[in-house]
Coordinates of C-alpha atoms and ligand atoms in Angstrom, one line a residue:
M11 CA -24.4 -22.6 4.3
G12 CA -28.1 -21.8 3.0
H13 CA -30.7 -22.6 0.6
R14 CA -28.2 -22.6 -2.6
K15 CA -26.2 -25.3 -4.3
A16 CA -23.0 -24.8 -2.3
A17 CA -20.6 -26.3 -4.9
P18 CA -20.7 -23.9 -7.7
L19 CA -20.5 -20.6 -4.9
V20 CA -17.6 -22.3 -3.2
L21 CA -15.6 -22.8 -6.5
K22 CA -16.2 -19.1 -7.5
G23 CA -15.4 -18.0 -4.1
L24 CA -12.3 -19.8 -4.1
Q25 CA -11.4 -18.2 -7.6
R26 CA -11.7 -14.9 -5.8
L27 CA -9.7 -16.0 -2.9
E28 CA -7.2 -17.9 -5.0
Y29 CA -4.6 -14.7 -5.0
R30 CA -4.3 -15.5 -1.4
G31 CA -2.8 -18.9 -2.2
Y32 CA -2.9 -21.3 -5.0
D33 CA -0.7 -24.6 -4.6
S34 CA -3.5 -26.9 -3.9
A35 CA -7.3 -26.7 -3.5
G36 CA -9.9 -28.8 -2.0
M37 CA -13.8 -28.9 -1.1
A38 CA -16.1 -30.7 1.1
L39 CA -19.7 -31.1 0.7
Y40 CA -22.3 -32.0 3.1
Q41 CA -25.9 -33.4 3.2
D42 CA -27.7 -35.9 5.1
Q43 CA -24.5 -37.0 7.6
V44 CA -22.5 -37.5 4.6
V45 CA -19.3 -35.7 3.7
S46 CA -17.9 -35.8 0.0
L47 CA -14.4 -34.8 -0.2
Y48 CA -12.5 -33.4 -3.4
K49 CA -9.1 -32.5 -3.1
T50 CA -6.1 -31.8 -5.4
Q51 CA -2.8 -30.4 -5.8
G52 CA -2.8 -27.3 -8.1
K53 CA -5.2 -24.3 -8.7
V54 CA -9.2 -23.9 -8.2
A55 CA -9.3 -24.7 -11.9
D56 CA -8.0 -28.3 -11.3
L57 CA -10.4 -29.0 -8.5
A58 CA -13.3 -27.7 -10.4
A59 CA -12.3 -30.5 -13.1
L60 CA -12.4 -33.2 -10.5
A61 CA -16.3 -33.7 -10.6
N62 CA -19.4 -32.4 -12.2
F63 CA -20.0 -29.8 -9.6
K64 CA -23.0 -28.3 -11.3
D65 CA -25.0 -31.6 -10.2
A66 CA -24.1 -31.5 -6.6
N67 CA -27.3 -30.3 -4.5
Q68 CA -25.5 -30.2 -1.1
S69 CA -26.2 -26.7 0.5
I70 CA -23.4 -26.8 3.2
G71 CA -19.8 -26.9 1.7
M72 CA -16.5 -25.7 2.4
G73 CA -13.4 -24.9 0.0
H74 CA -9.9 -23.9 0.5
T75 CA -7.2 -22.9 -1.7
R76 CA -3.7 -23.2 0.1
W77 CA -0.2 -21.6 0.2
A78 CA 1.8 -24.3 1.8
T79 CA 3.6 -23.9 5.1
H80 CA 3.8 -27.4 6.5
G81 CA 4.0 -30.1 4.0
V82 CA 4.7 -29.8 0.2
P83 CA 1.7 -29.0 -1.9
S84 CA 0.0 -32.3 -2.7
D85 CA -3.4 -33.8 -2.9
A86 CA -3.1 -35.0 0.7
N87 CA -2.0 -31.9 2.3
A88 CA -4.6 -30.1 0.5
H89 CA -7.7 -28.8 2.7
P90 CA -10.2 -29.6 3.9
H91 CA -8.8 -32.4 6.4
S92 CA -10.8 -34.8 8.1
S93 CA -10.5 -36.2 11.7
N94 CA -9.7 -40.2 12.2
S95 CA -13.6 -41.0 12.7
G96 CA -14.2 -39.0 9.6
E97 CA -16.9 -37.2 11.6
L98 CA -15.1 -33.8 11.8
T99 CA -14.1 -32.0 8.6
L100 CA -11.8 -28.6 8.9
I101 CA -10.2 -25.9 6.5
H102 CA -7.5 -23.7 8.2
N103 CA -5.8 -20.7 7.4
G104 CA -2.7 -20.2 9.4
I105 CA 0.1 -22.1 11.3
I106 CA -0.4 -24.2 14.6
E107 CA 3.2 -23.7 15.9
N108 CA 3.1 -26.2 18.4
Y109 CA 1.5 -28.9 16.1
E110 CA 4.7 -31.6 16.9
A111 CA 3.8 -31.8 20.6
L112 CA 0.1 -32.1 19.8
K113 CA 0.9 -34.7 17.0
K114 CA 3.0 -36.8 19.6
L115 CA 0.4 -36.7 22.0
L116 CA -2.1 -37.6 19.5
V117 CA -0.2 -40.4 18.0
G118 CA 0.2 -42.0 21.4
K119 CA -3.8 -41.9 21.6
G120 CA -3.6 -44.2 18.6
Y121 CA -4.5 -41.3 16.1
V122 CA -3.3 -41.8 12.6
F123 CA -2.0 -39.1 10.3
H124 CA -2.4 -39.1 6.6
S125 CA -0.8 -35.9 5.5
D126 CA 2.3 -33.4 6.7
T127 CA 0.2 -30.6 7.9
D128 CA -0.3 -28.9 11.1
T129 CA -4.0 -28.7 10.1
E130 CA -4.8 -32.4 10.4
V131 CA -3.6 -32.2 14.0
L132 CA -5.6 -29.6 14.8
V133 CA -9.0 -31.6 13.6
N134 CA -8.1 -34.7 15.4
L135 CA -7.4 -32.8 18.6
I136 CA -10.7 -31.3 18.4
E137 CA -11.8 -34.9 17.7
E138 CA -10.2 -36.1 20.8
V139 CA -11.5 -33.3 23.5
Q140 CA -14.7 -33.8 21.8
K141 CA -14.6 -37.9 22.4
S142 CA -12.9 -37.4 25.6
H143 CA -15.4 -35.1 27.4
Q144 CA -18.4 -36.0 25.2
Y145 CA -18.8 -32.3 24.4
Q146 CA -20.6 -30.7 21.5
L147 CA -18.9 -29.6 18.7
G148 CA -18.5 -25.6 20.1
K149 CA -17.2 -26.4 23.2
A150 CA -14.8 -29.1 22.0
V151 CA -13.2 -26.4 19.4
Q152 CA -13.1 -23.7 22.3
V153 CA -11.2 -26.4 24.4
A154 CA -8.9 -27.8 21.7
L155 CA -8.0 -23.9 20.7
S156 CA -7.1 -23.2 24.1
Q157 CA -4.2 -25.7 23.6
V158 CA -3.1 -24.3 20.5
V159 CA -0.2 -21.9 19.9
G160 CA -0.2 -19.9 16.5
A161 CA -2.5 -18.4 14.2
Y162 CA -5.6 -19.8 12.9
A163 CA -9.0 -18.8 10.8
I164 CA -11.1 -22.0 10.7
V165 CA -14.2 -23.6 9.8
V166 CA -15.2 -26.9 11.4
F167 CA -18.3 -29.3 10.4
D168 CA -19.3 -32.4 12.1
T169 CA -21.4 -35.0 10.7
K170 CA -23.3 -35.5 13.7
K171 CA -24.8 -32.0 13.9
T172 CA -26.5 -31.3 10.7
D173 CA -27.1 -27.5 10.0
E174 CA -24.2 -26.1 12.2
L175 CA -20.6 -24.8 11.3
V176 CA -18.3 -23.5 14.1
V177 CA -15.6 -21.0 13.1
A178 CA -12.7 -19.4 15.1
K179 CA -9.9 -16.9 14.6
L180 CA -6.7 -15.9 16.1
G181 CA -4.4 -13.8 13.9
S182 CA -5.9 -14.6 10.5
P183 CA -8.7 -13.0 9.2
L184 CA -12.1 -14.4 8.9
A185 CA -15.6 -12.7 7.6
I186 CA -19.0 -14.1 8.3
G187 CA -21.5 -12.7 5.3
M188 CA -25.1 -12.3 6.8
G189 CA -27.8 -13.2 4.3
D190 CA -31.4 -14.1 4.6
Q191 CA -31.1 -17.7 6.5
E192 CA -27.7 -18.1 4.6
Y193 CA -24.2 -17.5 5.9
F194 CA -21.0 -17.1 3.9
I195 CA -17.6 -17.5 5.7
A196 CA -14.6 -16.5 4.1
S197 CA -11.1 -14.9 4.6
D198 CA -12.4 -11.7 2.9
A199 CA -15.9 -10.6 1.8
S200 CA -15.1 -11.2 -2.0
P201 CA -16.6 -14.4 -2.3
F202 CA -20.1 -13.4 -1.0
I203 CA -20.3 -9.5 -2.0
E204 CA -22.9 -10.7 -4.7
Y205 CA -25.0 -12.3 -2.2
T206 CA -24.9 -9.7 0.6
N207 CA -23.1 -6.8 1.7
K208 CA -23.2 -7.4 5.2
A209 CA -20.4 -8.9 7.4
V210 CA -19.4 -9.5 10.7
Y211 CA -15.7 -9.7 11.2
L212 CA -15.0 -11.8 13.7
E213 CA -12.3 -10.6 16.6
D214 CA -9.3 -12.6 17.7
H215 CA -10.1 -15.5 20.3
Q216 CA -13.6 -15.4 19.0
L217 CA -15.9 -18.3 18.2
A218 CA -19.0 -18.3 16.4
I219 CA -21.6 -21.1 16.1
I220 CA -23.6 -20.8 12.7
K221 CA -26.7 -22.4 12.0
R222 CA -28.9 -21.9 9.0
D223 CA -32.4 -21.1 10.6
R224 CA -31.1 -18.2 13.5
A225 CA -28.3 -15.6 14.1
P226 CA -25.0 -16.8 14.7
K227 CA -23.4 -16.6 18.4
I228 CA -20.6 -15.6 18.9
L229 CA -18.4 -16.4 22.1
S230 CA -15.1 -15.3 23.7
I231 CA -12.7 -18.6 23.8
A232 CA -10.9 -17.0 26.9
T233 CA -14.0 -15.9 28.9
D234 CA -16.8 -18.4 27.5
T235 CA -19.0 -15.8 27.1
F236 CA -21.4 -14.7 24.4
T237 CA -20.6 -11.5 22.9
D238 CA -22.5 -9.1 20.9
Y239 CA -21.2 -8.3 17.4
Y240 CA -21.5 -5.5 14.9
I241 CA -22.7 -6.0 11.4
Q242 CA -20.7 -3.8 8.8
E243 CA -22.2 -2.7 5.7
L244 CA -19.7 -3.2 3.0
E245 CA -19.2 -0.8 0.1
L246 CA -17.3 -3.4 -1.9
S247 CA -18.5 -3.7 -5.6
L248 CA -18.4 -6.5 -7.9
D249 CA -16.6 -4.5 -10.5
A250 CA -13.9 -4.0 -8.0
I251 CA -12.9 -7.5 -7.9
E252 CA -13.1 -8.5 -11.7
K253 CA -11.0 -7.6 -14.3
G254 CA -13.1 -5.5 -16.3
G255 CA -11.9 -6.3 -20.0
Y256 CA -8.2 -6.3 -18.9
K257 CA -6.2 -9.4 -19.6
H258 CA -5.0 -9.5 -16.0
F259 CA -5.8 -7.8 -12.8
M260 CA -2.1 -6.5 -12.7
L261 CA -2.6 -4.5 -15.6
K262 CA -5.9 -3.2 -14.5
E263 CA -4.4 -2.0 -11.2
I264 CA -1.5 -0.5 -13.0
Y265 CA -4.4 1.5 -15.2
E266 CA -6.5 2.4 -12.2
Q267 CA -3.7 4.2 -10.4
P268 CA -4.8 8.0 -11.6
R269 CA -8.2 6.8 -9.9
A270 CA -6.7 5.0 -7.1
I271 CA -4.5 8.2 -5.9
K272 CA -7.4 10.5 -6.4
D273 CA -9.4 8.5 -4.0
T274 CA -6.8 8.2 -1.7
Y275 CA -6.8 12.3 -1.4
R276 CA -10.3 12.8 -2.0
G277 CA -11.9 14.9 0.6
R278 CA -8.5 15.0 2.5
L279 CA -6.5 17.5 0.1
L280 CA -8.3 20.7 -0.3
A281 CA -5.8 22.7 -2.0
E282 CA -8.0 25.9 -2.7
D283 CA -8.3 26.2 0.7
G284 CA -4.6 25.0 1.5
L285 CA -6.0 22.3 3.9
I286 CA -5.4 18.9 4.6
K287 CA -8.1 16.9 6.8
M288 CA -7.5 13.4 7.7
A289 CA -9.4 12.8 11.0
G290 CA -7.5 9.8 12.1
L291 CA -4.4 12.1 12.2
E292 CA -6.1 15.2 13.1
E293 CA -7.0 13.5 16.5
H294 CA -3.6 12.5 17.5
L295 CA -1.4 15.4 15.8
D296 CA 0.2 15.8 19.1
K297 CA 1.6 12.1 19.1
F298 CA 3.4 13.0 16.0
L299 CA 4.4 16.6 17.0
N300 CA 5.7 15.4 20.0
A301 CA 7.6 12.3 18.6
K302 CA 11.3 11.9 19.0
R303 CA 11.1 9.3 16.4
I304 CA 8.9 7.9 13.9
I305 CA 9.7 4.0 13.0
I306 CA 8.1 2.6 10.0
V307 CA 7.6 -1.1 10.0
A308 CA 6.2 -2.8 6.9
C309 CA 7.2 -5.9 4.3
G310 CA 7.9 -6.1 0.6
T311 CA 6.3 -3.3 -1.4
S312 CA 4.8 -1.7 1.8
W313 CA 8.5 -1.4 2.9
H314 CA 9.6 0.0 -0.3
A315 CA 6.7 2.8 0.4
G316 CA 8.0 3.5 3.8
L317 CA 11.4 4.1 2.6
V318 CA 10.0 6.6 0.1
A319 CA 8.0 8.3 3.5
E320 CA 11.2 8.3 5.2
Y321 CA 13.0 10.8 2.7
I322 CA 9.8 12.9 2.9
L323 CA 9.2 13.0 6.1
E324 CA 12.5 13.8 7.4
D325 CA 13.1 16.3 4.6
L326 CA 9.4 18.1 5.6
V327 CA 9.1 17.1 9.0
R328 CA 12.5 16.9 10.7
I329 CA 11.6 14.1 12.8
P330 CA 14.3 11.3 12.7
V331 CA 12.6 8.1 10.8
E332 CA 13.8 4.8 10.9
V333 CA 12.3 2.1 8.3
E334 CA 12.4 -1.5 9.4
Y335 CA 11.6 -4.8 7.8
A336 CA 8.8 -6.1 10.2
S337 CA 9.9 -9.3 10.0
E338 CA 13.5 -8.4 11.8
F339 CA 11.7 -5.8 14.1
K340 CA 10.5 -8.1 16.5
Y341 CA 13.4 -10.2 16.5
R342 CA 16.1 -7.6 17.3
N343 CA 14.9 -6.6 20.7
P344 CA 14.6 -2.9 19.5
I345 CA 14.6 0.0 21.7
I346 CA 11.1 1.7 21.7
S347 CA 9.4 4.2 23.8
N348 CA 6.2 6.0 24.5
Q349 CA 7.8 9.1 22.6
D350 CA 8.1 6.7 19.6
V351 CA 5.2 6.8 17.0
V352 CA 5.2 3.8 14.8
I353 CA 3.7 3.9 11.1
A354 CA 2.5 0.1 10.3
I355 CA 2.3 0.3 6.4
S356 CA -0.1 -2.9 4.9
Q357 CA -2.1 -3.2 1.7
S358 CA -4.0 -6.0 3.2
G359 CA -3.7 -5.0 6.8
E360 CA -3.2 -8.9 7.7
T361 CA 0.3 -9.3 7.2
A362 CA 1.7 -11.4 9.9
D363 CA 5.5 -9.8 10.4
T364 CA 3.9 -6.6 10.4
L365 CA 1.1 -7.3 12.7
A366 CA 3.7 -8.8 15.4
A367 CA 6.0 -5.4 14.8
I368 CA 2.6 -3.6 16.0
K369 CA 2.0 -6.0 18.8
L370 CA 5.6 -5.3 20.1
A371 CA 5.4 -1.7 19.7
K372 CA 2.2 -1.2 21.5
E373 CA 3.9 -3.5 24.5
K374 CA 6.6 -1.1 24.6
G375 CA 4.3 1.8 24.6
A376 CA 4.5 3.4 21.2
F377 CA 1.6 4.8 19.5
V378 CA 0.9 2.8 16.4
F379 CA -0.5 4.5 13.4
G380 CA -1.8 2.1 10.6
V381 CA -1.8 2.9 6.9
C382 CA -4.3 -0.1 5.4
N383 CA -5.8 -0.6 2.1
V384 CA -8.4 -3.4 3.2
V385 CA -11.0 -1.7 5.3
G386 CA -11.9 -3.5 8.6
S387 CA -8.4 -5.7 8.3
T388 CA -6.8 -6.3 11.3
I389 CA -4.0 -4.0 11.4
S390 CA -6.4 -1.1 10.8
R391 CA -8.2 -2.4 14.0
V392 CA -5.4 -3.1 16.1
S393 CA -3.7 0.4 15.3
H394 CA -4.4 3.3 18.1
A395 CA -5.2 5.1 14.6
G396 CA -4.7 5.1 11.1
A397 CA -5.5 6.2 7.6
Y398 CA -6.8 3.9 4.6
T399 CA -5.3 4.3 1.3
H400 CA -8.5 4.1 -0.7
A401 CA -6.9 2.0 -3.9
G402 CA -9.8 -0.6 -4.1
P403 CA -9.2 -4.1 -3.8
E404 CA -5.8 -5.3 -5.0
I405 CA -6.0 -8.6 -6.6
G406 CA -3.0 -8.9 -8.6
V407 CA -0.3 -10.7 -6.4
A408 CA 2.5 -8.1 -7.4
S409 CA 1.5 -5.0 -5.5
T410 CA 0.8 -1.8 -7.8
K411 CA -1.9 0.5 -6.9
A412 CA -1.5 0.0 -3.3
F413 CA 2.0 1.5 -3.7
T414 CA 1.4 4.6 -5.1
S415 CA -1.4 5.1 -2.7
Q416 CA 0.7 4.5 0.3
I417 CA 2.7 6.9 -0.9
T418 CA -0.1 9.7 -1.3
V419 CA -1.3 9.0 2.2
L420 CA 2.2 9.0 3.6
S421 CA 3.0 12.2 1.7
L422 CA -0.4 13.8 3.0
I423 CA 0.9 12.8 6.4
A424 CA 3.9 14.7 6.0
L425 CA 2.6 17.8 4.6
R426 CA -0.1 17.9 7.8
I427 CA 2.8 17.4 10.3
A428 CA 5.1 19.8 8.7
K429 CA 2.1 22.4 8.6
A430 CA 1.5 22.0 12.0
K431 CA 5.2 21.9 12.9
E432 CA 6.0 25.1 10.4
S433 CA 9.1 22.7 9.4
I434 CA 8.2 24.1 5.9
S435 CA 7.4 27.4 4.4
V436 CA 3.8 28.1 3.5
A437 CA 5.1 28.5 -0.2
Q438 CA 6.4 25.3 -0.3
Y439 CA 3.6 23.5 1.4
K440 CA 1.2 25.2 -1.1
E441 CA 3.3 23.8 -3.9
I442 CA 3.3 20.4 -3.0
L443 CA -0.3 20.1 -2.0
N444 CA -0.8 21.8 -5.6
E445 CA 1.5 19.5 -7.1
L446 CA -0.2 16.2 -5.5
E447 CA -3.5 17.3 -6.7
L448 CA -2.2 16.9 -10.5
I449 CA -0.5 13.8 -9.9
P450 CA -3.2 11.7 -11.1
Q451 CA -3.3 13.4 -14.7
K452 CA 0.5 13.1 -14.8
V453 CA 0.1 9.4 -14.0
E454 CA -2.2 9.1 -17.0
I455 CA 0.4 10.8 -19.2
A456 CA 3.0 8.3 -18.0
L457 CA 0.8 5.3 -18.7
L458 CA 0.8 6.3 -22.3
A459 CA 4.4 5.1 -22.6
N460 CA 2.8 1.7 -22.4
Q461 CA 3.5 0.7 -26.3
R462 CA 7.0 1.8 -25.9
I463 CA 8.0 0.0 -23.0
L464 CA 6.4 -3.1 -24.6
E465 CA 8.7 -2.8 -27.4
I466 CA 11.7 -2.4 -24.8
A467 CA 10.2 -5.6 -22.9
H468 CA 10.5 -7.7 -26.4
T469 CA 14.6 -6.7 -26.2
Y470 CA 14.9 -7.8 -22.9
K471 CA 12.9 -10.5 -22.1
G472 CA 15.6 -13.2 -22.8
N473 CA 18.1 -11.5 -20.1
H474 CA 18.6 -13.3 -16.7
N475 CA 19.9 -10.4 -14.7
C476 CA 18.7 -7.0 -14.3
L477 CA 20.1 -3.9 -12.3
Y478 CA 18.1 -1.2 -11.0
L479 CA 19.2 2.2 -9.9
G480 CA 18.2 5.2 -8.3
R481 CA 19.1 7.8 -5.9
G482 CA 17.3 9.8 -3.3
V483 CA 13.6 9.5 -3.0
N484 CA 13.9 7.2 -6.2
F485 CA 16.3 4.7 -4.8
P486 CA 13.2 2.9 -2.9
V487 CA 11.7 2.7 -6.5
A488 CA 14.5 1.4 -8.2
L489 CA 14.0 -1.2 -5.3
E490 CA 10.4 -1.6 -6.0
G491 CA 11.0 -2.1 -9.8
A492 CA 13.4 -4.9 -9.1
L493 CA 11.1 -6.6 -6.8
K494 CA 8.4 -6.2 -9.6
L495 CA 10.6 -8.1 -12.0
K496 CA 11.6 -10.8 -9.8
E497 CA 8.4 -11.7 -8.5
I498 CA 6.3 -11.9 -11.6
S499 CA 8.9 -12.8 -14.4
Y500 CA 11.5 -14.7 -12.1
I501 CA 14.4 -12.9 -13.5
H502 CA 17.0 -12.2 -11.1
A503 CA 16.9 -8.3 -10.3
E504 CA 18.8 -6.1 -7.9
G505 CA 17.8 -2.4 -6.9
Y506 CA 20.7 -0.3 -5.8
P507 CA 21.7 3.5 -5.0
A508 CA 22.8 4.9 -8.2
A509 CA 25.9 5.9 -6.5
E510 CA 26.5 2.6 -4.6
M511 CA 27.1 0.8 -8.0
K512 CA 30.9 1.6 -8.3
H513 CA 31.1 -0.2 -4.7
G514 CA 30.7 -3.7 -6.0
P515 CA 27.9 -4.0 -8.5
I516 CA 29.5 -2.4 -11.1
A517 CA 31.5 -5.4 -11.7
L518 CA 28.4 -7.2 -12.9
I519 CA 28.1 -5.1 -15.8
D520 CA 28.8 -5.8 -19.5
E521 CA 27.2 -6.0 -22.6
N522 CA 24.6 -8.3 -21.5
M523 CA 23.6 -6.5 -18.4
P524 CA 20.4 -4.0 -18.7
V525 CA 20.4 -1.3 -16.2
I526 CA 17.2 0.6 -15.5
V527 CA 18.1 4.0 -14.4
V528 CA 15.8 6.7 -12.8
A529 CA 17.3 9.6 -13.8
I530 CA 14.7 12.4 -13.6
N531 CA 15.7 16.1 -13.8
K532 CA 15.5 16.6 -9.8
G533 CA 17.9 15.7 -6.8
H534 CA 21.2 15.0 -7.8
Y535 CA 20.6 14.6 -11.6
E536 CA 24.3 15.4 -12.7
K537 CA 25.5 12.5 -10.4
T538 CA 23.4 10.1 -11.9
V539 CA 24.4 11.3 -15.2
S540 CA 27.9 10.4 -14.1
N541 CA 26.6 6.9 -13.1
I542 CA 25.0 6.4 -16.2
Q543 CA 28.3 7.3 -17.9
E544 CA 30.1 4.8 -16.0
I545 CA 27.6 2.1 -17.3
K546 CA 28.2 3.0 -20.9
S547 CA 31.8 3.0 -20.4
R548 CA 31.3 -0.7 -19.5
K549 CA 28.9 -1.3 -22.2
G550 CA 25.9 -2.1 -20.0
K551 CA 22.6 -1.5 -21.9
I552 CA 20.7 1.5 -20.2
I553 CA 17.0 2.0 -20.2
A554 CA 16.5 5.5 -18.1
I555 CA 13.4 6.9 -16.9
V556 CA 13.8 10.7 -17.7
T557 CA 12.0 13.6 -17.3
E558 CA 9.8 14.8 -20.4
G559 CA 12.1 16.9 -23.0
D560 CA 15.4 15.6 -21.3
T561 CA 18.2 15.5 -24.2
T562 CA 21.3 14.7 -21.8
V563 CA 20.3 11.5 -20.9
Q564 CA 18.8 10.6 -24.2
E565 CA 22.3 10.6 -25.8
L566 CA 23.7 8.3 -23.4
A567 CA 21.1 5.6 -22.9
D568 CA 20.0 2.8 -25.2
H569 CA 16.0 3.7 -24.2
V570 CA 14.5 6.3 -22.5
I571 CA 11.1 6.4 -20.9
E572 CA 9.9 9.8 -20.3
V573 CA 7.4 10.8 -17.3
P574 CA 6.1 14.5 -16.7
E575 CA 7.9 16.9 -14.7
T576 CA 7.3 16.8 -11.0
L577 CA 8.5 17.8 -7.6
E578 CA 11.0 15.6 -6.3
C579 CA 9.3 14.3 -3.3
L580 CA 6.4 13.1 -5.4
S581 CA 8.2 11.7 -8.4
P582 CA 8.1 8.3 -7.1
L583 CA 4.3 8.2 -7.9
L584 CA 5.4 8.8 -11.9
T585 CA 8.9 6.9 -12.1
T586 CA 7.2 3.8 -10.6
I587 CA 4.5 3.6 -13.5
P588 CA 6.8 2.4 -16.1
L589 CA 8.6 0.0 -13.9
Q590 CA 5.4 -1.6 -13.4
L591 CA 4.5 -1.8 -16.8
L592 CA 8.1 -3.0 -18.0
S593 CA 7.9 -5.9 -15.5
Y594 CA 4.3 -6.8 -16.4
H595 CA 5.1 -6.9 -20.4
I596 CA 8.3 -9.1 -19.6
A597 CA 6.5 -11.4 -17.5
V598 CA 3.4 -11.8 -20.1
L599 CA 6.2 -12.2 -23.0
L600 CA 7.7 -15.0 -20.9
N601 CA 4.4 -16.6 -20.8
K602 CA 4.2 -16.5 -16.8
N603 CA 1.1 -16.3 -14.4
V604 CA 1.3 -12.7 -13.8
D605 CA -1.4 -12.2 -11.4
Q606 CA 0.0 -15.7 -9.4
P607 CA 3.5 -15.8 -9.6
R608 CA 4.8 -19.0 -8.1
N609 CA 5.2 -19.5 -4.6
L610 CA 3.8 -16.4 -3.8
A611 CA 0.6 -15.1 -2.0
K612 CA -0.9 -11.9 -1.7
S613 CA -1.3 -11.8 1.8
V614 CA 1.2 -13.3 4.1
T615 CA -0.6 -14.3 7.2
V616 CA 2.1 -16.5 8.5
E617 CA 5.6 -15.3 10.3
Ligands
F6R709 C1 5.2 -7.5 -3.7 C2 3.9 -7.8 -2.8 C3 4.6 -8.3 -1.6 C4 3.8 -7.2 -0.4 C5 3.9 -7.7 1.3 C6 3.6 -6.6 2.2 O1 4.4 -7.1 -4.8 O2 2.9 -7.7 -2.9 O3 6.0 -7.8 -1.3 O4 4.0 -6.0 -0.3 O5 3.7 -9.1 1.4 O6 2.3 -7.3 2.4 P1 1.2 -6.1 2.9 O7 1.4 -4.7 2.3 O8 -0.3 -6.7 2.7 O9 1.5 -6.0 4.3

């Protein structure tokens, strides 16, 4: 809302947000009490093709790119949704859990629904409240939301109220970009960063009334009082959210890892002085030192980083660690006490399952430490303390640089606690510290295998199954490799601990089964070599990730990809790289949409 033409701005913004969901898209433009609505199944590019938006002069607009929850991807289910009178228009991110009961009530009052969405219920609920009490839009939204169970970030406009938007948030993120007599509202700051670097992040249970000619007013929905707000100066740069010459964001982000890892330890790892300085950790070190147990909660790739951390923390810190799928944690009545420390890992900082796990952990008295990438994200704010990963914006849906940055932060945390606890020797502490500092340049070397990995991808792109094996700290790397392949190439892949193969998955192995084995010269190397022998005896095709100069595995494997020598505990930072590249190349060769794989979304803000 402001003085610019809204349509091109909204389209560009939607393209930047498209990684969050991309099965349908829509836009509403508003001027002189007339709403023009455009909706389509498909991508933002399909929306852009619906009309000549360049000539659209309206200066108020809203757009949405959807990841279906209620109702299949279709034109009708795409947002924005209008109320029955056509006066209210609304976009929504989240889920209204009690929408069926509300819908029944509204149908009873004569409302008609044109979509299967929970969102259409919400817009009509607001209309019903507005009509029955003669409320202004803001008040109607506030009262309607108090009847809603679920999560939302919404924007609503009312044709009777020129120059006003009402926005509200619970659970899903919502940022207000503060320009000069113009305001931008989005799920994150990427759509408006070239217009303003000032933003207000709405808190849960807050509602804002935004008018073109005055500062937004923010209201607490529950207490019905206006509150002050803090305007953040953002450091996000435009370069960071563009492809910068790479064909895909995923490839760009794979290649950004040396920088991302360095940025993550910069100012924290002072190898020369033998120091680790992390403000968020330092202030609460006693919580970790006195913890009876560390519980790590996360989803997907972040969960894999948690598994890597489990090995490192237990080994160095000698505190029992449990790693939980955040989505399961809440639903199994876990035993948690105030002597537990919960580490919540999340790239986006918005994952609903992880947020729900944090909420429960806090209720039970645990201390929650968040490891997030997105600055100002919900998880970073609701945690008692935390540390950012500094990977920079990750746009590709398949997580890459966030994973290695998470392992970097978690290694620093483990080292700092181990030093304070004296659970490792000074020599070992220094050795790991010095080696961590060398990791970015070793990642650069690992990336040099790209061409070779592309050739391997050509050989295996037609396979329908794939097995990934690793031991110890490289077992989660196997899981992560399999996840990367599944999500972007749609090839069935499974990760297993190498030794577990003989307890079942070995039955799958024949001459058509590629088996990717992480077989670096550390940990249980000889045992992994025996596992490779077992695969070879059954004619499986072996792609091995080995340490530079390895000759033993070279003789057994069909293909080897070398990574530089490093300490076992830090090896996932290197062994992950070829697996990311292999998945990337296979997906590209199969002509898949690498950055926006089907059915997925970058931040999963629903449980
Ligand atoms: C995989 C991937 C997902 C996320 C998961 C958690 O490549 O991106 O599995 O890791 O949805 O997301 P965050 O880390 O944002 O909580």
